[in-house]
Amino acid sequence: MTLLTSEGDVRKMRECGRIIREIFPRAEKRIRAGVSTADLDREIEDIIREQGAEPAFKGYKGYPATICASVNEVVVHGIPSDDTILAEGDIVGIDVGVKKNGYFGDAARTFTVGKISEEAARLIEVTRECLSEGISQAIAGNRVSDISNTIQRIAQREGFEEVRTFVGHGIGTHLHEPPEVPNWGARGTGPVLKEGQALAIEPMINTGTRNIRVLSDGWTAVTTDGKLSAHFEDTIIVGRRKAEIIT
Ligand code: CO
């Protein structure tokens, strides 16, 4: 766990966040039917390098790309490909990590391609709400599970299921640090949050079963029932009264 104890540390994290925040609207402009996820990957890698930063995922445990691009039933870790062409009605999760000045930022958004189904739209809205309500629990003195339980409750209230196989995480001078931040669990358990602690909170919510399997490429995680999945993630800094969202 990295504790951001000086204004300098916080500024470096904010710089990572600024770069990621610039990426999403630029990616969104390119997202339309006919564009491949490899096109998006190249564009986003260029933006990151333009900013004097490095893609944090590339080479991480052998991951081959800058972004994860997860279409429809792909939950997370979709590998960008020239053969994955977006089509009208798709939803696509774009997950991006950057490293600059020794610090990391990590965030994801789920975008839409043209006109999508009502259920897809509701899934995206609910997943976004899971993230924002989860973040509202990231206050010093609360426990990790206050975030987790809030996410689980919102997903289930809407008749959706939260993915349990993958979790959010601490972040700072490494992409993944303790503690794990699950998207489910009983309130009042797990580590107590500290002011200045950076977390990547990342609900992955499915319209059907929460169960996933990983394809033979070793990365791509899909829902076992082929139903839709959405993913939103922000890097935040735990505050005394509220969290600071940096991405
Ligand atoms: Co993450």
mmCIF file of C-alpha atoms and ligand atoms in Angstrom:
data_model
loop_
_atom_site.group_PDB
_atom_site.id
_atom_site.type_symbol
_atom_site.label_atom_id
_atom_site.label_comp_id
_atom_site.label_asym_id
_atom_site.label_seq_id
_atom_site.Cartn_x
_atom_site.Cartn_y
_atom_site.Cartn_z
ATOM 1 C CA MET A 1 0.000 0.000 0.000
ATOM 2 C CA THR A 2 1.384 3.380 -1.038
ATOM 3 C CA LEU A 3 0.447 6.192 1.352
ATOM 4 C CA LEU A 4 0.554 9.590 -0.346
ATOM 5 C CA THR A 5 2.042 11.601 2.473
ATOM 6 C CA SER A 6 3.424 14.628 0.604
ATOM 7 C CA GLU A 7 1.827 17.037 -1.844
ATOM 8 C CA GLY A 8 4.510 15.903 -4.345
ATOM 9 C CA ASP A 9 3.264 12.300 -4.273
ATOM 10 C CA VAL A 10 -0.310 13.436 -4.747
ATOM 11 C CA ARG A 11 0.688 15.661 -7.658
ATOM 12 C CA LYS A 12 2.353 12.743 -9.441
ATOM 13 C CA MET A 13 -0.773 10.611 -9.047
ATOM 14 C CA ARG A 14 -2.900 13.505 -10.322
ATOM 15 C CA GLU A 15 -0.678 13.775 -13.382
ATOM 16 C CA CYS A 16 -1.414 10.103 -14.214
ATOM 17 C CA GLY A 17 -5.096 10.839 -13.704
ATOM 18 C CA ARG A 18 -4.994 13.875 -15.963
ATOM 19 C CA ILE A 19 -3.538 11.795 -18.815
ATOM 20 C CA ILE A 20 -6.184 9.096 -18.437
ATOM 21 C CA ARG A 21 -8.996 11.659 -18.291
ATOM 22 C CA GLU A 22 -7.776 13.111 -21.563
ATOM 23 C CA ILE A 23 -7.827 9.675 -23.217
ATOM 24 C CA PHE A 24 -11.490 8.765 -22.743
ATOM 25 C CA PRO A 25 -13.161 11.589 -24.708
ATOM 26 C CA ARG A 26 -10.632 11.117 -27.513
ATOM 27 C CA ALA A 27 -11.317 7.377 -27.601
ATOM 28 C CA GLU A 28 -15.060 7.983 -27.521
ATOM 29 C CA LYS A 29 -14.832 10.144 -30.648
ATOM 30 C CA ARG A 30 -13.253 7.241 -32.567
ATOM 31 C CA ILE A 31 -15.665 4.583 -31.344
ATOM 32 C CA ARG A 32 -18.158 3.674 -34.077
ATOM 33 C CA ALA A 33 -19.155 0.660 -36.167
ATOM 34 C CA GLY A 34 -16.249 -0.521 -38.338
ATOM 35 C CA VAL A 35 -13.416 0.532 -36.020
ATOM 36 C CA SER A 36 -11.240 -2.281 -34.639
ATOM 37 C CA THR A 37 -10.165 -2.502 -31.030
ATOM 38 C CA ALA A 38 -6.546 -2.542 -32.284
ATOM 39 C CA ASP A 39 -7.180 0.911 -33.859
ATOM 40 C CA LEU A 40 -8.249 2.175 -30.430
ATOM 41 C CA ASP A 41 -5.216 0.583 -28.815
ATOM 42 C CA ARG A 42 -2.780 2.306 -31.197
ATOM 43 C CA GLU A 43 -4.471 5.670 -30.786
ATOM 44 C CA ILE A 44 -4.413 5.455 -26.994
ATOM 45 C CA GLU A 45 -0.793 4.297 -26.857
ATOM 46 C CA ASP A 46 0.156 7.348 -28.954
ATOM 47 C CA ILE A 47 -1.649 9.700 -26.552
ATOM 48 C CA ILE A 48 0.085 8.147 -23.534
ATOM 49 C CA ARG A 49 3.563 8.392 -25.074
ATOM 50 C CA GLU A 50 2.866 11.965 -26.297
ATOM 51 C CA GLN A 51 2.373 12.824 -22.621
ATOM 52 C CA GLY A 52 5.748 11.387 -21.609
ATOM 53 C CA ALA A 53 4.064 8.466 -19.871
ATOM 54 C CA GLU A 54 4.111 4.702 -20.412
ATOM 55 C CA PRO A 55 1.282 2.218 -20.878
ATOM 56 C CA ALA A 56 1.093 0.373 -17.549
ATOM 57 C CA PHE A 57 -0.491 -2.835 -18.835
ATOM 58 C CA LYS A 58 1.889 -3.532 -21.745
ATOM 59 C CA GLY A 59 4.236 -6.292 -20.634
ATOM 60 C CA TYR A 60 2.499 -6.681 -17.262
ATOM 61 C CA LYS A 61 2.564 -10.462 -16.691
ATOM 62 C CA GLY A 62 3.037 -10.669 -20.456
ATOM 63 C CA TYR A 63 -0.080 -8.667 -21.403
ATOM 64 C CA PRO A 64 0.486 -7.656 -25.042
ATOM 65 C CA ALA A 65 -1.319 -4.300 -25.417
ATOM 66 C CA THR A 66 -1.872 -0.802 -24.025
ATOM 67 C CA ILE A 67 -5.599 -1.110 -23.323
ATOM 68 C CA CYS A 68 -8.045 -3.846 -22.524
ATOM 69 C CA ALA A 69 -11.021 -3.608 -24.903
ATOM 70 C CA SER A 70 -13.876 -5.809 -23.703
ATOM 71 C CA VAL A 71 -16.850 -6.120 -26.063
ATOM 72 C CA ASN A 72 -20.340 -7.277 -24.930
ATOM 73 C CA GLU A 73 -19.960 -10.613 -23.059
ATOM 74 C CA VAL A 74 -16.264 -9.945 -22.459
ATOM 75 C CA VAL A 75 -16.003 -8.948 -18.797
ATOM 76 C CA VAL A 76 -12.419 -7.659 -18.723
ATOM 77 C CA HIS A 77 -8.972 -8.179 -20.289
ATOM 78 C CA GLY A 78 -10.147 -8.286 -23.911
ATOM 79 C CA ILE A 79 -6.977 -8.140 -26.017
ATOM 80 C CA PRO A 80 -7.214 -5.523 -28.795
ATOM 81 C CA SER A 81 -7.230 -7.086 -32.255
ATOM 82 C CA ASP A 82 -7.515 -6.015 -35.902
ATOM 83 C CA ASP A 83 -10.137 -8.759 -36.159
ATOM 84 C CA THR A 84 -12.373 -7.367 -33.414
ATOM 85 C CA ILE A 85 -14.454 -4.835 -35.326
ATOM 86 C CA LEU A 86 -17.038 -2.831 -33.419
ATOM 87 C CA ALA A 87 -20.615 -3.120 -34.660
ATOM 88 C CA GLU A 88 -23.800 -1.139 -34.096
ATOM 89 C CA GLY A 89 -25.346 -2.094 -30.745
ATOM 90 C CA ASP A 90 -22.096 -3.215 -29.073
ATOM 91 C CA ILE A 91 -20.898 -2.052 -25.702
ATOM 92 C CA VAL A 92 -17.136 -1.857 -25.189
ATOM 93 C CA GLY A 93 -15.211 -1.480 -21.945
ATOM 94 C CA ILE A 94 -11.947 0.409 -22.381
ATOM 95 C CA ASP A 95 -9.509 -0.100 -19.508
ATOM 96 C CA VAL A 96 -6.272 1.873 -19.465
ATOM 97 C CA GLY A 97 -3.336 2.173 -17.078
ATOM 98 C CA VAL A 98 -0.513 4.710 -17.238
ATOM 99 C CA LYS A 99 2.795 5.083 -15.460
ATOM 100 C CA LYS A 100 4.593 8.389 -15.074
ATOM 101 C CA ASN A 101 7.226 9.637 -12.594
ATOM 102 C CA GLY A 102 7.109 6.303 -10.776
ATOM 103 C CA TYR A 103 3.350 6.414 -10.117
ATOM 104 C CA PHE A 104 0.377 4.628 -11.685
ATOM 105 C CA GLY A 105 -3.196 5.475 -12.624
ATOM 106 C CA ASP A 106 -5.828 2.953 -13.769
ATOM 107 C CA ALA A 107 -9.369 3.562 -15.043
ATOM 108 C CA ALA A 108 -12.077 2.107 -17.261
ATOM 109 C CA ARG A 109 -15.269 3.252 -18.964
ATOM 110 C CA THR A 110 -17.881 1.322 -20.938
ATOM 111 C CA PHE A 111 -18.836 2.992 -24.221
ATOM 112 C CA THR A 112 -21.660 2.341 -26.671
ATOM 113 C CA VAL A 113 -21.565 1.810 -30.427
ATOM 114 C CA GLY A 114 -24.551 3.453 -32.099
ATOM 115 C CA LYS A 115 -27.967 2.483 -30.770
ATOM 116 C CA ILE A 116 -27.876 -0.099 -27.977
ATOM 117 C CA SER A 117 -30.593 -2.160 -26.274
ATOM 118 C CA GLU A 118 -32.484 -0.816 -23.264
ATOM 119 C CA GLU A 119 -30.986 -3.548 -21.113
ATOM 120 C CA ALA A 120 -27.442 -2.611 -22.169
ATOM 121 C CA ALA A 121 -28.136 1.039 -21.381
ATOM 122 C CA ARG A 122 -29.480 0.129 -17.950
ATOM 123 C CA LEU A 123 -26.460 -2.112 -17.252
ATOM 124 C CA ILE A 124 -24.096 0.742 -18.070
ATOM 125 C CA GLU A 125 -26.030 3.205 -15.883
ATOM 126 C CA VAL A 126 -26.131 0.792 -12.945
ATOM 127 C CA THR A 127 -22.422 -0.057 -13.218
ATOM 128 C CA ARG A 128 -21.600 3.649 -13.265
ATOM 129 C CA GLU A 129 -23.761 4.096 -10.159
ATOM 130 C CA CYS A 130 -21.985 1.153 -8.456
ATOM 131 C CA LEU A 131 -18.689 2.936 -9.031
ATOM 132 C CA SER A 132 -19.808 6.374 -7.852
ATOM 133 C CA GLU A 133 -21.567 5.026 -4.753
ATOM 134 C CA GLY A 134 -18.584 2.780 -4.012
ATOM 135 C CA ILE A 135 -16.287 5.790 -4.220
ATOM 136 C CA SER A 136 -18.527 7.687 -1.800
ATOM 137 C CA GLN A 137 -17.617 5.026 0.813
ATOM 138 C CA ALA A 138 -13.853 5.578 0.365
ATOM 139 C CA ILE A 139 -13.463 7.684 3.497
ATOM 140 C CA ALA A 140 -10.792 7.318 6.184
ATOM 141 C CA GLY A 141 -12.077 5.110 9.014
ATOM 142 C CA ASN A 142 -14.446 3.148 6.788
ATOM 143 C CA ARG A 143 -13.508 -0.386 5.805
ATOM 144 C CA VAL A 144 -12.822 -1.794 2.349
ATOM 145 C CA SER A 145 -15.999 -3.842 2.614
ATOM 146 C CA ASP A 146 -18.106 -0.691 2.947
ATOM 147 C CA ILE A 147 -17.133 -0.034 -0.674
ATOM 148 C CA SER A 148 -17.655 -3.693 -1.618
ATOM 149 C CA ASN A 149 -21.052 -4.077 0.008
ATOM 150 C CA THR A 150 -22.371 -0.851 -1.534
ATOM 151 C CA ILE A 151 -21.458 -2.071 -5.026
ATOM 152 C CA GLN A 152 -23.014 -5.497 -4.448
ATOM 153 C CA ARG A 153 -26.242 -4.043 -3.062
ATOM 154 C CA ILE A 154 -26.817 -1.704 -6.003
ATOM 155 C CA ALA A 155 -26.099 -4.406 -8.592
ATOM 156 C CA GLN A 156 -28.436 -6.914 -6.935
ATOM 157 C CA ARG A 157 -31.184 -4.352 -6.349
ATOM 158 C CA GLU A 158 -31.280 -3.950 -10.133
ATOM 159 C CA GLY A 159 -31.391 -7.698 -10.788
ATOM 160 C CA PHE A 160 -27.780 -7.820 -11.998
ATOM 161 C CA GLU A 161 -24.822 -9.808 -10.622
ATOM 162 C CA GLU A 162 -21.421 -8.524 -9.509
ATOM 163 C CA VAL A 163 -18.338 -10.343 -10.793
ATOM 164 C CA ARG A 164 -16.386 -11.899 -7.923
ATOM 165 C CA THR A 165 -13.439 -13.403 -9.797
ATOM 166 C CA PHE A 166 -11.704 -10.046 -10.286
ATOM 167 C CA VAL A 167 -11.295 -7.278 -7.730
ATOM 168 C CA GLY A 168 -10.221 -3.672 -7.392
ATOM 169 C CA HIS A 169 -6.910 -2.950 -5.725
ATOM 170 C CA GLY A 170 -4.546 -0.575 -4.048
ATOM 171 C CA ILE A 171 -2.411 1.440 -6.504
ATOM 172 C CA GLY A 172 0.439 3.944 -6.215
ATOM 173 C CA THR A 173 4.056 3.100 -6.979
ATOM 174 C CA HIS A 174 2.804 -0.249 -8.362
ATOM 175 C CA LEU A 175 -0.201 -1.003 -10.566
ATOM 176 C CA HIS A 176 -1.535 -3.576 -8.117
ATOM 177 C CA GLU A 177 -1.015 -3.214 -4.378
ATOM 178 C CA PRO A 178 -2.846 -4.405 -1.293
ATOM 179 C CA PRO A 179 -5.621 -4.225 -0.295
ATOM 180 C CA GLU A 180 -7.902 -6.123 -2.633
ATOM 181 C CA VAL A 181 -11.188 -4.264 -3.176
ATOM 182 C CA PRO A 182 -13.869 -6.883 -3.953
ATOM 183 C CA ASN A 183 -17.193 -5.868 -5.471
ATOM 184 C CA TRP A 184 -19.111 -7.863 -2.870
ATOM 185 C CA GLY A 185 -18.960 -8.704 0.830
ATOM 186 C CA ALA A 186 -20.389 -7.975 4.259
ATOM 187 C CA ARG A 187 -20.070 -4.443 5.596
ATOM 188 C CA GLY A 188 -17.658 -3.695 8.451
ATOM 189 C CA THR A 189 -15.017 -6.279 7.546
ATOM 190 C CA GLY A 190 -11.574 -6.042 5.949
ATOM 191 C CA PRO A 191 -8.884 -3.384 6.295
ATOM 192 C CA VAL A 192 -9.646 0.114 7.609
ATOM 193 C CA LEU A 193 -9.097 2.860 5.006
ATOM 194 C CA LYS A 194 -6.469 5.538 5.651
ATOM 195 C CA GLU A 195 -6.307 9.126 4.438
ATOM 196 C CA GLY A 196 -3.904 9.394 1.480
ATOM 197 C CA GLN A 197 -4.342 5.768 0.392
ATOM 198 C CA ALA A 198 -4.886 5.316 -3.345
ATOM 199 C CA LEU A 199 -7.353 2.690 -4.588
ATOM 200 C CA ALA A 200 -8.560 1.516 -7.989
ATOM 201 C CA ILE A 201 -12.249 0.707 -7.514
ATOM 202 C CA GLU A 202 -13.637 -1.305 -10.421
ATOM 203 C CA PRO A 203 -17.129 -2.827 -10.449
ATOM 204 C CA MET A 204 -17.715 -5.412 -13.206
ATOM 205 C CA ILE A 205 -21.463 -6.071 -13.438
ATOM 206 C CA ASN A 206 -23.318 -8.691 -15.513
ATOM 207 C CA THR A 207 -26.926 -8.846 -16.701
ATOM 208 C CA GLY A 208 -26.875 -12.630 -16.180
ATOM 209 C CA THR A 209 -24.652 -14.928 -14.161
ATOM 210 C CA ARG A 210 -21.641 -13.573 -12.282
ATOM 211 C CA ASN A 211 -19.602 -16.575 -13.433
ATOM 212 C CA ILE A 212 -16.828 -16.096 -15.926
ATOM 213 C CA ARG A 213 -14.323 -18.199 -17.806
ATOM 214 C CA VAL A 214 -11.025 -17.233 -19.372
ATOM 215 C CA LEU A 215 -10.481 -18.005 -23.074
ATOM 216 C CA SER A 216 -7.480 -19.978 -24.362
ATOM 217 C CA ASP A 217 -5.491 -16.742 -24.948
ATOM 218 C CA GLY A 218 -5.044 -16.732 -21.167
ATOM 219 C CA TRP A 219 -6.608 -13.265 -20.732
ATOM 220 C CA THR A 220 -10.048 -12.690 -22.239
ATOM 221 C CA ALA A 221 -12.642 -13.182 -19.474
ATOM 222 C CA VAL A 222 -16.195 -13.835 -20.718
ATOM 223 C CA THR A 223 -19.507 -14.466 -18.990
ATOM 224 C CA THR A 224 -20.297 -18.192 -19.011
ATOM 225 C CA ASP A 225 -23.863 -17.493 -20.219
ATOM 226 C CA GLY A 226 -22.773 -15.094 -22.985
ATOM 227 C CA LYS A 227 -24.775 -12.219 -21.491
ATOM 228 C CA LEU A 228 -23.538 -8.630 -21.252
ATOM 229 C CA SER A 229 -20.974 -7.245 -18.829
ATOM 230 C CA ALA A 230 -19.991 -3.644 -18.075
ATOM 231 C CA HIS A 231 -16.925 -2.229 -16.290
ATOM 232 C CA PHE A 232 -16.168 1.177 -14.814
ATOM 233 C CA GLU A 233 -13.042 1.982 -12.820
ATOM 234 C CA ASP A 234 -11.497 5.036 -11.197
ATOM 235 C CA THR A 235 -8.328 5.634 -9.262
ATOM 236 C CA ILE A 236 -9.193 7.571 -6.114
ATOM 237 C CA ILE A 237 -7.420 8.859 -3.033
ATOM 238 C CA VAL A 238 -9.096 8.168 0.294
ATOM 239 C CA GLY A 239 -9.933 11.436 2.059
ATOM 240 C CA ARG A 240 -10.987 12.432 5.554
ATOM 241 C CA ARG A 241 -14.492 13.487 4.444
ATOM 242 C CA LYS A 242 -14.601 12.385 0.810
ATOM 243 C CA ALA A 243 -12.417 10.669 -1.759
ATOM 244 C CA GLU A 244 -10.577 12.578 -4.468
ATOM 245 C CA ILE A 245 -11.240 11.021 -7.874
ATOM 246 C CA ILE A 246 -8.069 11.440 -9.896
ATOM 247 C CA THR A 247 -8.984 9.687 -13.159
HETATM 248 CO CO CO B 1 -7.489 -1.980 -12.076
#
